[in-house]
Coordinates of N, CA and C in Angstrom, one line a residue:
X1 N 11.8 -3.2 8.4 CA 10.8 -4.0 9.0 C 11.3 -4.7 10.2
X2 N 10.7 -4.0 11.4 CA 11.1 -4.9 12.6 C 11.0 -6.6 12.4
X3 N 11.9 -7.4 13.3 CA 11.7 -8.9 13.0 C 11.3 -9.3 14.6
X4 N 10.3 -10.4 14.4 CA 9.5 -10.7 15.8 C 10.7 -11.6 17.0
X5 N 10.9 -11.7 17.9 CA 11.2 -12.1 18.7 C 11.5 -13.7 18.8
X6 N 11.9 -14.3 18.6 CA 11.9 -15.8 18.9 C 11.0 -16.3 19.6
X7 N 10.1 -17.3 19.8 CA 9.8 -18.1 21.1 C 8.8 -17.4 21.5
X8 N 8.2 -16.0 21.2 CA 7.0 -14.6 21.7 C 6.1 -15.4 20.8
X9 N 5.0 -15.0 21.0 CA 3.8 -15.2 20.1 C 3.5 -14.0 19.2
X10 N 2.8 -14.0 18.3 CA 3.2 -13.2 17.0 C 1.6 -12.1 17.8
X11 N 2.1 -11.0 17.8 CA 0.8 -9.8 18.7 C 0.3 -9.7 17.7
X12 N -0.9 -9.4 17.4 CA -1.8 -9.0 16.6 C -3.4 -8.1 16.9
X13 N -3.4 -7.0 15.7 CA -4.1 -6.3 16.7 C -5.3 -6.3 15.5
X14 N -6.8 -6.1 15.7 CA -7.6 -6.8 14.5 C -8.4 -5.2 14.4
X15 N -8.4 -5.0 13.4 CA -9.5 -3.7 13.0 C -10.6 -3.8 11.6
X16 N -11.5 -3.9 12.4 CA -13.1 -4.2 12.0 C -14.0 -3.2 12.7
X17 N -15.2 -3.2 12.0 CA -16.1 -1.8 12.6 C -17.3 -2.6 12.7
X18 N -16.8 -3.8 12.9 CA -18.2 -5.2 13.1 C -18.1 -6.0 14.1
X19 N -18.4 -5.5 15.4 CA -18.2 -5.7 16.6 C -18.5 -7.9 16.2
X20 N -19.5 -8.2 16.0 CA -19.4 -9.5 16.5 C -18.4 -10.0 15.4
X21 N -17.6 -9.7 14.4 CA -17.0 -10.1 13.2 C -15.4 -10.1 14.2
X22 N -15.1 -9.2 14.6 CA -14.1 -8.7 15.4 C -14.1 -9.9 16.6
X23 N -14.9 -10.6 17.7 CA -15.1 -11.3 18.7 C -14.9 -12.4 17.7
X24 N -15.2 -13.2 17.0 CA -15.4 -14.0 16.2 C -14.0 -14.5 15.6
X25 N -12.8 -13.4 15.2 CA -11.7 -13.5 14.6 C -11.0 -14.1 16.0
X26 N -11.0 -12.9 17.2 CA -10.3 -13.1 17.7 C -10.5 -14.0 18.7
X27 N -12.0 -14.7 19.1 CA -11.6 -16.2 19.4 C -10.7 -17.4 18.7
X28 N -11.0 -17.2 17.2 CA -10.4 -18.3 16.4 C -8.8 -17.8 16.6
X29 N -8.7 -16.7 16.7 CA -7.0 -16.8 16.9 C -6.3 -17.1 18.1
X30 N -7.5 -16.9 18.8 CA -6.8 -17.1 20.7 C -6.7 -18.7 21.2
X31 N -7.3 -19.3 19.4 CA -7.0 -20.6 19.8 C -5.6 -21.6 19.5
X32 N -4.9 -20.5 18.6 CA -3.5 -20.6 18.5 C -2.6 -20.4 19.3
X33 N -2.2 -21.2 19.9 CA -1.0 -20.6 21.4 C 0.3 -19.4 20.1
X34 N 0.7 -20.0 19.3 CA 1.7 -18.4 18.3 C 1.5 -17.4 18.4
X35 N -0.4 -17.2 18.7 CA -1.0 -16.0 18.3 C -1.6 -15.2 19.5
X36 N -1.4 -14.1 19.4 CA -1.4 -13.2 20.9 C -2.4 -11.8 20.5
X37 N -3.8 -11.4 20.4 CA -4.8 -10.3 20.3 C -4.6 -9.3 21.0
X38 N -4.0 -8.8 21.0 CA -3.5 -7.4 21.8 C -4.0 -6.3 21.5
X39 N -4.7 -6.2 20.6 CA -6.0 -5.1 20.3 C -7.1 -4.8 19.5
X40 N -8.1 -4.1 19.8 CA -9.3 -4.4 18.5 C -9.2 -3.0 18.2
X41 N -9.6 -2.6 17.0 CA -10.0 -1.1 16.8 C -11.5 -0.8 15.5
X42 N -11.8 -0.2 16.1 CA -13.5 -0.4 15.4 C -13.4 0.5 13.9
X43 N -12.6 1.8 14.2 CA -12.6 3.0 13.2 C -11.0 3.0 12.7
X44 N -11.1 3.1 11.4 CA -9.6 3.4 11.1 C -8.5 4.5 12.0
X45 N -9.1 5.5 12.3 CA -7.9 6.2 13.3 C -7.6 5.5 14.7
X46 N -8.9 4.8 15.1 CA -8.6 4.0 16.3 C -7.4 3.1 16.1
X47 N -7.2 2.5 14.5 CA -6.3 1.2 14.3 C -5.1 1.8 14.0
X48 N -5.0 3.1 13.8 CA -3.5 4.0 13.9 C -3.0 3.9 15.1
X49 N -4.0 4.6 16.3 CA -3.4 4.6 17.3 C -3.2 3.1 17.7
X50 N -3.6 2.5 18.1 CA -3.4 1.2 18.4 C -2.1 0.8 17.8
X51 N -2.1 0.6 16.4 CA -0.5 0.1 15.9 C 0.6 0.8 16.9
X52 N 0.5 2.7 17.1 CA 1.5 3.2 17.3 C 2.1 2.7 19.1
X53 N 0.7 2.5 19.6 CA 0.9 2.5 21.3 C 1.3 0.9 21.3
X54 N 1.1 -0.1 20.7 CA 1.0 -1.4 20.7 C 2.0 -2.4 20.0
X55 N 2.6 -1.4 19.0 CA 3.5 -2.2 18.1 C 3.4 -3.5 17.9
X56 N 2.2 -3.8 17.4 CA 2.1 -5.3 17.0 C 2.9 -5.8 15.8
X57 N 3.1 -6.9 15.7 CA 3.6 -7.8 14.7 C 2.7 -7.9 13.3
X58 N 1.5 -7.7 13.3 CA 0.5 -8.1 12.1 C -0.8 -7.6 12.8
X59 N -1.4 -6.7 11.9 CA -2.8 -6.0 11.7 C -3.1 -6.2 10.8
X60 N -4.8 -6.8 11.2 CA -5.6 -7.6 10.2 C -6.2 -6.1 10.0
X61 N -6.9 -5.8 9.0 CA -7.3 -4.7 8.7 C -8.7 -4.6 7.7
X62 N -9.7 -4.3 7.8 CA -10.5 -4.3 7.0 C -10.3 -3.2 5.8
X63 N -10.7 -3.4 4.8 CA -10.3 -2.4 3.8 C -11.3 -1.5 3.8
X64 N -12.6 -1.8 3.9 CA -13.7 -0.7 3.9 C -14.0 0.0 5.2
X65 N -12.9 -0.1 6.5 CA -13.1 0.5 8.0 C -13.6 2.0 7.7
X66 N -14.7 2.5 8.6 CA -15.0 3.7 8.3 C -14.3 4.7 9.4
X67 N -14.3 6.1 8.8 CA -13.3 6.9 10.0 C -12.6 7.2 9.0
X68 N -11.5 6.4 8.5 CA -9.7 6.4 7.9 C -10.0 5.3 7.2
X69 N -10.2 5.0 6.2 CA -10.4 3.9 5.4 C -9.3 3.0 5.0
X70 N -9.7 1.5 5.0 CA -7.9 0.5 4.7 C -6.8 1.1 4.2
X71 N -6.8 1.5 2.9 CA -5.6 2.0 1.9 C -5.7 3.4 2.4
X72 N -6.2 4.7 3.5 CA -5.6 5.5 4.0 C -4.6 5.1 5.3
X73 N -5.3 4.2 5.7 CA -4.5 3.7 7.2 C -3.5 3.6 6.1
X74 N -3.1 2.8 5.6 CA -1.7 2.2 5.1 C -1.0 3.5 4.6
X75 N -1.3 4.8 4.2 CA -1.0 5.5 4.4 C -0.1 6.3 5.2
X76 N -1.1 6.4 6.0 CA -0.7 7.2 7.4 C 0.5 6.2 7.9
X77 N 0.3 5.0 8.3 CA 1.4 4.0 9.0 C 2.8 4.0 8.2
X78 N 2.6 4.3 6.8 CA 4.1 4.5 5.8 C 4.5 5.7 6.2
X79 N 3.7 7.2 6.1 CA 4.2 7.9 6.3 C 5.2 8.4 7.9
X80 N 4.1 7.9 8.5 CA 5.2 8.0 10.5 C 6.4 6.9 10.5
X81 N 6.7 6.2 9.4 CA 7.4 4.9 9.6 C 7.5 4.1 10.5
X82 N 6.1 3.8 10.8 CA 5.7 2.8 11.3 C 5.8 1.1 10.6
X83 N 6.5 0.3 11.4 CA 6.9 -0.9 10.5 C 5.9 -2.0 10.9
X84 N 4.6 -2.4 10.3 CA 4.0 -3.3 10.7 C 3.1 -4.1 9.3
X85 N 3.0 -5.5 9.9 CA 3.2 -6.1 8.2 C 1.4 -6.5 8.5
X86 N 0.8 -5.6 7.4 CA -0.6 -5.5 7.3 C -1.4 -6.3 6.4
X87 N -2.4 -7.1 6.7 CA -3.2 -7.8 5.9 C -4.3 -7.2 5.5
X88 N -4.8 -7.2 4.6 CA -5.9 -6.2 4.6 C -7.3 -7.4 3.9
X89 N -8.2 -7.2 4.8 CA -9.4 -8.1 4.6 C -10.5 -7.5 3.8
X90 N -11.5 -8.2 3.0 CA -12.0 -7.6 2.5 C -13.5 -8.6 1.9
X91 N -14.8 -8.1 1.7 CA -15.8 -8.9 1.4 C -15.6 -9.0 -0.3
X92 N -15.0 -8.6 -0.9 CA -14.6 -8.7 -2.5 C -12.9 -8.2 -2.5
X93 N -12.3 -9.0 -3.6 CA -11.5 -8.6 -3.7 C -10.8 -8.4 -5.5
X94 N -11.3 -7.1 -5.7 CA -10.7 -6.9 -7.2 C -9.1 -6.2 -7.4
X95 N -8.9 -6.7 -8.5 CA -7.3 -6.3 -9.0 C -6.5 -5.0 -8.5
X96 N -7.7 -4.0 -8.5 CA -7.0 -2.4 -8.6 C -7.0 -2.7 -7.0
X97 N -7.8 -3.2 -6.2 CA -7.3 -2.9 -5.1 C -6.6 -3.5 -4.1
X98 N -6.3 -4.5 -4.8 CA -5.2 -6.0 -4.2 C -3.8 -4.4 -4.6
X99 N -3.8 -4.2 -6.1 CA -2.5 -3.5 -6.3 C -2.4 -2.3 -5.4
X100 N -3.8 -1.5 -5.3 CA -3.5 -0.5 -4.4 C -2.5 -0.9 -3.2
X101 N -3.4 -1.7 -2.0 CA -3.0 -2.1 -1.3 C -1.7 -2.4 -1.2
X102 N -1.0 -3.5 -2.1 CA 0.2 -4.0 -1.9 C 1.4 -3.0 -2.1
X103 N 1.0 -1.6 -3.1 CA 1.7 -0.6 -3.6 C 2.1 0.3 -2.1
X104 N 0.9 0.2 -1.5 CA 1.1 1.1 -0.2 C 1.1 0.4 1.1
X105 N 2.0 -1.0 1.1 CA 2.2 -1.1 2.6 C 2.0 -2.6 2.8
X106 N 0.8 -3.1 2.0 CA 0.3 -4.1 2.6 C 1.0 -5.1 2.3
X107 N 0.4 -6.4 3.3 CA 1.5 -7.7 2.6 C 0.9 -8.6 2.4
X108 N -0.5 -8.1 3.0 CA -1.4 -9.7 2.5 C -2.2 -8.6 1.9
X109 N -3.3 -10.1 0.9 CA -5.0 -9.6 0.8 C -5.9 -10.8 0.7
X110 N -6.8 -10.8 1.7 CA -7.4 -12.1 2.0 C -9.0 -12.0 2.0
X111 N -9.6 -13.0 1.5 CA -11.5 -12.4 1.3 C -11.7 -12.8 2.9
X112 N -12.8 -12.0 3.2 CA -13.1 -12.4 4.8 C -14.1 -13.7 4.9
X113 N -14.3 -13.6 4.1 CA -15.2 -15.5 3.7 C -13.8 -16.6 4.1
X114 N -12.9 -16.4 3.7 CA -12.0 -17.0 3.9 C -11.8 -18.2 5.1
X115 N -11.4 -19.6 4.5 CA -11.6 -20.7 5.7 C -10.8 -20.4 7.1
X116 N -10.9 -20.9 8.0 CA -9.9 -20.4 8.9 C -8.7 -21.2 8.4
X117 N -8.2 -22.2 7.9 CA -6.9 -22.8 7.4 C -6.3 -21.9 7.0
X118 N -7.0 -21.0 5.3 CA -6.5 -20.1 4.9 C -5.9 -18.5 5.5
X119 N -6.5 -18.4 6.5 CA -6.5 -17.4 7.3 C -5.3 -17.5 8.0
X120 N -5.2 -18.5 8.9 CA -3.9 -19.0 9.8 C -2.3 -19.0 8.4
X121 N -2.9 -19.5 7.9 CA -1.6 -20.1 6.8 C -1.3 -18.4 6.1
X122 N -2.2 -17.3 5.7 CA -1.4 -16.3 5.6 C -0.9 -15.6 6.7
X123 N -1.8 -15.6 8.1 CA -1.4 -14.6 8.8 C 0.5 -15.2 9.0
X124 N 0.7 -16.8 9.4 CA 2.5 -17.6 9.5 C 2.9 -16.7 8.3
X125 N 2.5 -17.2 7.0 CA 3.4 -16.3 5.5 C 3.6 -14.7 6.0
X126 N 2.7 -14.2 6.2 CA 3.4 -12.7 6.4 C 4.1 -12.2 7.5
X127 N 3.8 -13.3 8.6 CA 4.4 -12.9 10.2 C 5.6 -13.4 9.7
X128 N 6.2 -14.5 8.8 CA 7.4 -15.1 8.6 C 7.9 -14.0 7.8
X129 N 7.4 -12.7 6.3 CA 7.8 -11.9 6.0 C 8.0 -11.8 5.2
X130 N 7.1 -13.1 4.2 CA 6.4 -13.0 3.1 C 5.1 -12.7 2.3
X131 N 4.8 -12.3 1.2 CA 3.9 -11.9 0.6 C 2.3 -12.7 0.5
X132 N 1.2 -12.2 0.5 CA 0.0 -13.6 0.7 C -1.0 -12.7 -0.5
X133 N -1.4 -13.3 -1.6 CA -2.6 -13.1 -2.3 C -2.6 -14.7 -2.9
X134 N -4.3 -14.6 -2.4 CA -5.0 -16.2 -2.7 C -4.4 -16.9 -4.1
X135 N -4.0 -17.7 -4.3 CA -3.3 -18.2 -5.4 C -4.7 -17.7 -6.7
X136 N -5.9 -18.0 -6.6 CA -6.5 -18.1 -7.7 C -6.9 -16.5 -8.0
X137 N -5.8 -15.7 -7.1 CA -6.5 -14.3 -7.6 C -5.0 -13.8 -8.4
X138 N -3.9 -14.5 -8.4 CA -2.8 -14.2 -8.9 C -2.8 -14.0 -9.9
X139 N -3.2 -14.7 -11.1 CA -3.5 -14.9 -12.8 C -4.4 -13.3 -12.8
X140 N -5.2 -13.1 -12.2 CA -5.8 -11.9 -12.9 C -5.2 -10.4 -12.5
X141 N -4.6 -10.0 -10.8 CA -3.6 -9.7 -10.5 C -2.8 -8.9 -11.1
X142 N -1.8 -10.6 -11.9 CA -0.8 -10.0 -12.8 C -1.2 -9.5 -14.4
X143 N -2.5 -9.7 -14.9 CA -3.0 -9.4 -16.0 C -3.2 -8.1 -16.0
X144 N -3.7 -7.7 -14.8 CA -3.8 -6.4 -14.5 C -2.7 -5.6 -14.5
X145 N -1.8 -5.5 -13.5 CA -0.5 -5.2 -13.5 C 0.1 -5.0 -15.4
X146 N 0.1 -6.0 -15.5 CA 0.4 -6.0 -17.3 C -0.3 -4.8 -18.0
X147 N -1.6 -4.3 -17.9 CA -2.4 -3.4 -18.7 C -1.9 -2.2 -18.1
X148 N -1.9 -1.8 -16.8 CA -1.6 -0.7 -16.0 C -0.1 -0.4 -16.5
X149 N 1.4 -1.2 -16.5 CA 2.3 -1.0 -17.0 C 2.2 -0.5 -18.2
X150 N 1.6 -1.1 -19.4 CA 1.1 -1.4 -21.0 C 0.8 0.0 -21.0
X151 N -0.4 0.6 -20.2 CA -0.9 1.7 -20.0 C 0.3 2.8 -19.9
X152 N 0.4 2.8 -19.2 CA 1.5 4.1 -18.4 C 2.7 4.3 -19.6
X153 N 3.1 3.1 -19.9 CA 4.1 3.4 -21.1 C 3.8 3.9 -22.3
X154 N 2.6 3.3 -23.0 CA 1.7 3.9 -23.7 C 1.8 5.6 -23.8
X155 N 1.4 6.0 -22.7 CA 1.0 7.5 -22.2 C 2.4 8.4 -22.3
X156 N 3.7 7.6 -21.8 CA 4.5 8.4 -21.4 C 5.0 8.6 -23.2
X157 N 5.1 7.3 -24.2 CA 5.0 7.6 -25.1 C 4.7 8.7 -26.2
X158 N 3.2 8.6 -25.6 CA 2.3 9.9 -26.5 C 2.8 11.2 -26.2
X159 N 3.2 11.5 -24.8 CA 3.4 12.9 -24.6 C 4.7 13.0 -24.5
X160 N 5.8 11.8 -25.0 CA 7.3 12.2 -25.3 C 8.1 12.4 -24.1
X161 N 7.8 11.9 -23.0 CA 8.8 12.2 -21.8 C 10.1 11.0 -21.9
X162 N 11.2 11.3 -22.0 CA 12.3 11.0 -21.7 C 12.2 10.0 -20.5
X163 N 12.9 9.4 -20.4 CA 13.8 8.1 -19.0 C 13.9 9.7 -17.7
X164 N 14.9 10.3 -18.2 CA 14.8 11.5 -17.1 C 14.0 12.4 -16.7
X165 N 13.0 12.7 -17.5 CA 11.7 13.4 -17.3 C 11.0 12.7 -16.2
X166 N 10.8 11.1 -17.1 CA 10.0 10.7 -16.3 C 10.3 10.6 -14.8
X167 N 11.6 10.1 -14.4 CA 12.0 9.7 -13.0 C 11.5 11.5 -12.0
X168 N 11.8 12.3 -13.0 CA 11.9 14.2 -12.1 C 10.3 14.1 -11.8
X169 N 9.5 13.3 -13.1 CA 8.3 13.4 -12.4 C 7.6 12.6 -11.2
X170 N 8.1 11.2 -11.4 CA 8.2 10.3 -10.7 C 8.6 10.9 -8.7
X171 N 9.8 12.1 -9.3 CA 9.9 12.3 -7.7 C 9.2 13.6 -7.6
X172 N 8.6 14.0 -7.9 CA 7.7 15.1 -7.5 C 6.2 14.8 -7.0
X173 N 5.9 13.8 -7.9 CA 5.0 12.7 -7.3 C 4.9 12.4 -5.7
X174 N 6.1 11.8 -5.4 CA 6.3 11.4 -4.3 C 6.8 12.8 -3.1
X175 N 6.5 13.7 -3.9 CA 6.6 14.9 -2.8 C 8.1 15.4 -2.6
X176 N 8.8 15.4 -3.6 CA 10.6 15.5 -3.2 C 10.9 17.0 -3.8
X177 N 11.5 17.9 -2.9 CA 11.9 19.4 -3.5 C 12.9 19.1 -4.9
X178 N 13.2 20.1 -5.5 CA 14.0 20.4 -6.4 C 15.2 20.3 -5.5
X179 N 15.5 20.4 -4.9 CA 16.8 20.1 -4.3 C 16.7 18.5 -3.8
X180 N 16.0 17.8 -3.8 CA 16.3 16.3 -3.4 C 16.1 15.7 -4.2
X181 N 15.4 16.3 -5.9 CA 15.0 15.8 -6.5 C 17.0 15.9 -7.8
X182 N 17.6 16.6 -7.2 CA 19.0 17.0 -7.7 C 19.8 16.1 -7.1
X183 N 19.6 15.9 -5.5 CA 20.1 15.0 -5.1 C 20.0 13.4 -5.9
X184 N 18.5 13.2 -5.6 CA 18.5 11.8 -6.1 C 18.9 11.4 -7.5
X185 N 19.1 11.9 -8.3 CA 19.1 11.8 -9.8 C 20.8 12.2 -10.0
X186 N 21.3 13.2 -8.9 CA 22.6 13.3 -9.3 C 22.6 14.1 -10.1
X187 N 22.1 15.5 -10.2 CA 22.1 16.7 -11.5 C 22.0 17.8 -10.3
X188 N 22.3 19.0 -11.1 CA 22.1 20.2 -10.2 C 20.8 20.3 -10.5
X189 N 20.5 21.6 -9.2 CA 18.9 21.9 -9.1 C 18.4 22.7 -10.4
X190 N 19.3 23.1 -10.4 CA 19.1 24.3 -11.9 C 18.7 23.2 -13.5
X191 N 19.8 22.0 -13.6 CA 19.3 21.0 -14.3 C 17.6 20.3 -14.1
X192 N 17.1 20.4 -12.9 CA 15.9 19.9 -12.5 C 15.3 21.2 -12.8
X193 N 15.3 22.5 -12.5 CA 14.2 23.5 -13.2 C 14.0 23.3 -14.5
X194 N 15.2 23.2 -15.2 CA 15.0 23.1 -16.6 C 14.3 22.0 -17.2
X195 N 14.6 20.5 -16.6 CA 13.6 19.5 -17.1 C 12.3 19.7 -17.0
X196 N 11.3 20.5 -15.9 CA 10.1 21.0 -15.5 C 9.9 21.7 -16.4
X197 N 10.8 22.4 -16.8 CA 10.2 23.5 -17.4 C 9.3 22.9 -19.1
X198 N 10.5 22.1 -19.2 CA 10.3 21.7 -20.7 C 8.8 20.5 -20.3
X199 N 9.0 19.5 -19.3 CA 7.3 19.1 -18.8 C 6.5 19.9 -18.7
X200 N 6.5 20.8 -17.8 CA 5.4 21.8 -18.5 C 5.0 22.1 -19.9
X201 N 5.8 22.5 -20.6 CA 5.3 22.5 -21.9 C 4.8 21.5 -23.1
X202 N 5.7 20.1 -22.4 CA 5.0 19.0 -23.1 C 3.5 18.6 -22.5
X203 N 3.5 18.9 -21.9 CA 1.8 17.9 -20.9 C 1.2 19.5 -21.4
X204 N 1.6 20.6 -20.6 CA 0.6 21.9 -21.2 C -0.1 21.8 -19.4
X205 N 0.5 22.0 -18.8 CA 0.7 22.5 -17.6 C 1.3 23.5 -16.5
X206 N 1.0 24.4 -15.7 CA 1.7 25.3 -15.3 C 2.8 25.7 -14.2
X207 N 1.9 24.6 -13.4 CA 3.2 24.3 -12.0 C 2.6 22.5 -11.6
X208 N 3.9 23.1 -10.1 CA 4.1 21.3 -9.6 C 2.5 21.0 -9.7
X209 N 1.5 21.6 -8.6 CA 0.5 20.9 -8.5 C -0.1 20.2 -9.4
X210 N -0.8 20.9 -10.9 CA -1.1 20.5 -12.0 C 0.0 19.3 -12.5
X211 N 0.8 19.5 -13.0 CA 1.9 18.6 -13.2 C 1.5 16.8 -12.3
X212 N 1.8 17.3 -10.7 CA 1.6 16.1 -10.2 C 0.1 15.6 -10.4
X213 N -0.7 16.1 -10.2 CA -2.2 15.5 -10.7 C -2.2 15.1 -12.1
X214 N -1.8 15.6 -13.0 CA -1.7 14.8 -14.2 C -1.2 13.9 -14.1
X215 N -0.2 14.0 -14.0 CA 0.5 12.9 -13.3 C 0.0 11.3 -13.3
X216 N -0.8 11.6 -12.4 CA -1.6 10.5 -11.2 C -3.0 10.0 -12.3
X217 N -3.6 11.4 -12.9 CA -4.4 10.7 -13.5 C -4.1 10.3 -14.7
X218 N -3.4 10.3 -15.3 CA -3.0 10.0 -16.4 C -1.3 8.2 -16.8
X219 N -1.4 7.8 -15.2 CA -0.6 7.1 -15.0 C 0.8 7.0 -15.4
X220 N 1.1 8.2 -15.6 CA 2.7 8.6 -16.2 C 3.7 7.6 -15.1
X221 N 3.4 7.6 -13.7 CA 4.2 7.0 -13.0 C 3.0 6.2 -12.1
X222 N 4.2 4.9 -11.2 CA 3.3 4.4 -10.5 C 2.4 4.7 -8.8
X223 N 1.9 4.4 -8.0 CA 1.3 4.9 -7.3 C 2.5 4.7 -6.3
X224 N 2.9 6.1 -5.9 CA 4.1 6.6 -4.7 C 3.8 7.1 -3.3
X225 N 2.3 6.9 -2.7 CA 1.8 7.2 -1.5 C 2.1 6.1 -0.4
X226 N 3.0 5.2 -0.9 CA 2.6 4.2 0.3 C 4.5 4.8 0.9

């Protein structure tokens, strides 16, 4: 994660597909001398390009942008390794998607109702390079987090996968060959065919693809797209 400049004002580039919502933010922010608007973008792919040509410090981000939607942008931006610490806004904010978000990139999540105090005070927390969810959404959050763990362990349970199974599938998930998937674990490739093989037979699956989609829907591992 790039670190901002001393003494610069923190750039910020705002993506909303709500023209007066967008004018509205970025008066309130241009009232901050810290704070520097360096770009609007209306459609999620517009707020790709933008991050990449602009390299801002902090992109406010709507989560429902249409085009490329919040949690794809964050996406795309992880995958180019692009380093930019994203807040993602939103007119509700429920548990799965505070965790989506934060799983894939993000570092804030803020309701867009939100007072301007609160607003200023997370965009400082994350430009300084820490984490922001509204204190009173934390308790449910981590309840959540709790079930989805509870869950996944549960599952890996029932269907009998091993500490090592799990991680082979864990990196297959994440898109890693049999050869990096030997690398990372420290086994030969031929040890990683053979763990597959025996996953296949426990889940009752035929190849990677099937495998990985079970995978995912069935929460054996956690979400590895970001």
């Amino acid at each position: 994660m790039k670190t901002k400049a001393a003494g610069r004002p923190t750039k910020i580039v705002i993506a909303d597909d709500h023209t007066i919502f967008r004018n509205g933010l970025r008066r309130l922010l241009e009232t901050e001398r810290t704070f520097q608007v360096v770009g609007e973008a209306g459609d999620g792919g517009q707020a790709v390009r933008l991050v990449q040509q602009l390299e801002p410090d902090i992109l406010l981000l709507d989560m429902a942008i249409p085009n490329v939607p919040g949690l794809e942008v964050l996406g795309v931006l992880s995958a180019q390794g692009i380093r930019v610490r994203t807040i993602m806004l939103s007119v509700t904010i429920e548990p799965t998607a505070v965790v989506q978000a934060l799983q894939r990139g993000a570092r804030g999540v803020l309701l867009k109702e939100a007072s301007r105090r609160l607003l200023l005070k997370c965009i400082r927390c994350v430009a300084g390079g820490q984490y922001w969810v509204r204190r009173e959404e934390v308790g449910n959050l981590v309840e959540y987090m709790r079930r989805e763990v509870s869950a996944a362990q549960d599952e890996r349970e029932r269907v009998g996968l091993t500490p090592r199974e799990t991680a082979i599938v864990s990196a297959l998930v994440a898109g890693l060959s049999n050869r990096e998937m030997a690398r990372q674990c420290a086994i030969s490739e031929q040890t990683v065919k053979h763990h597959l093989t025996r996953i296949y037979d426990k889940l009752g699956v035929s190849n990677r693809l099937e495998l990985a989609l079970y995978a995912i829907q069935r929460r054996l591992v956690g979400d590895r797209s970001r």
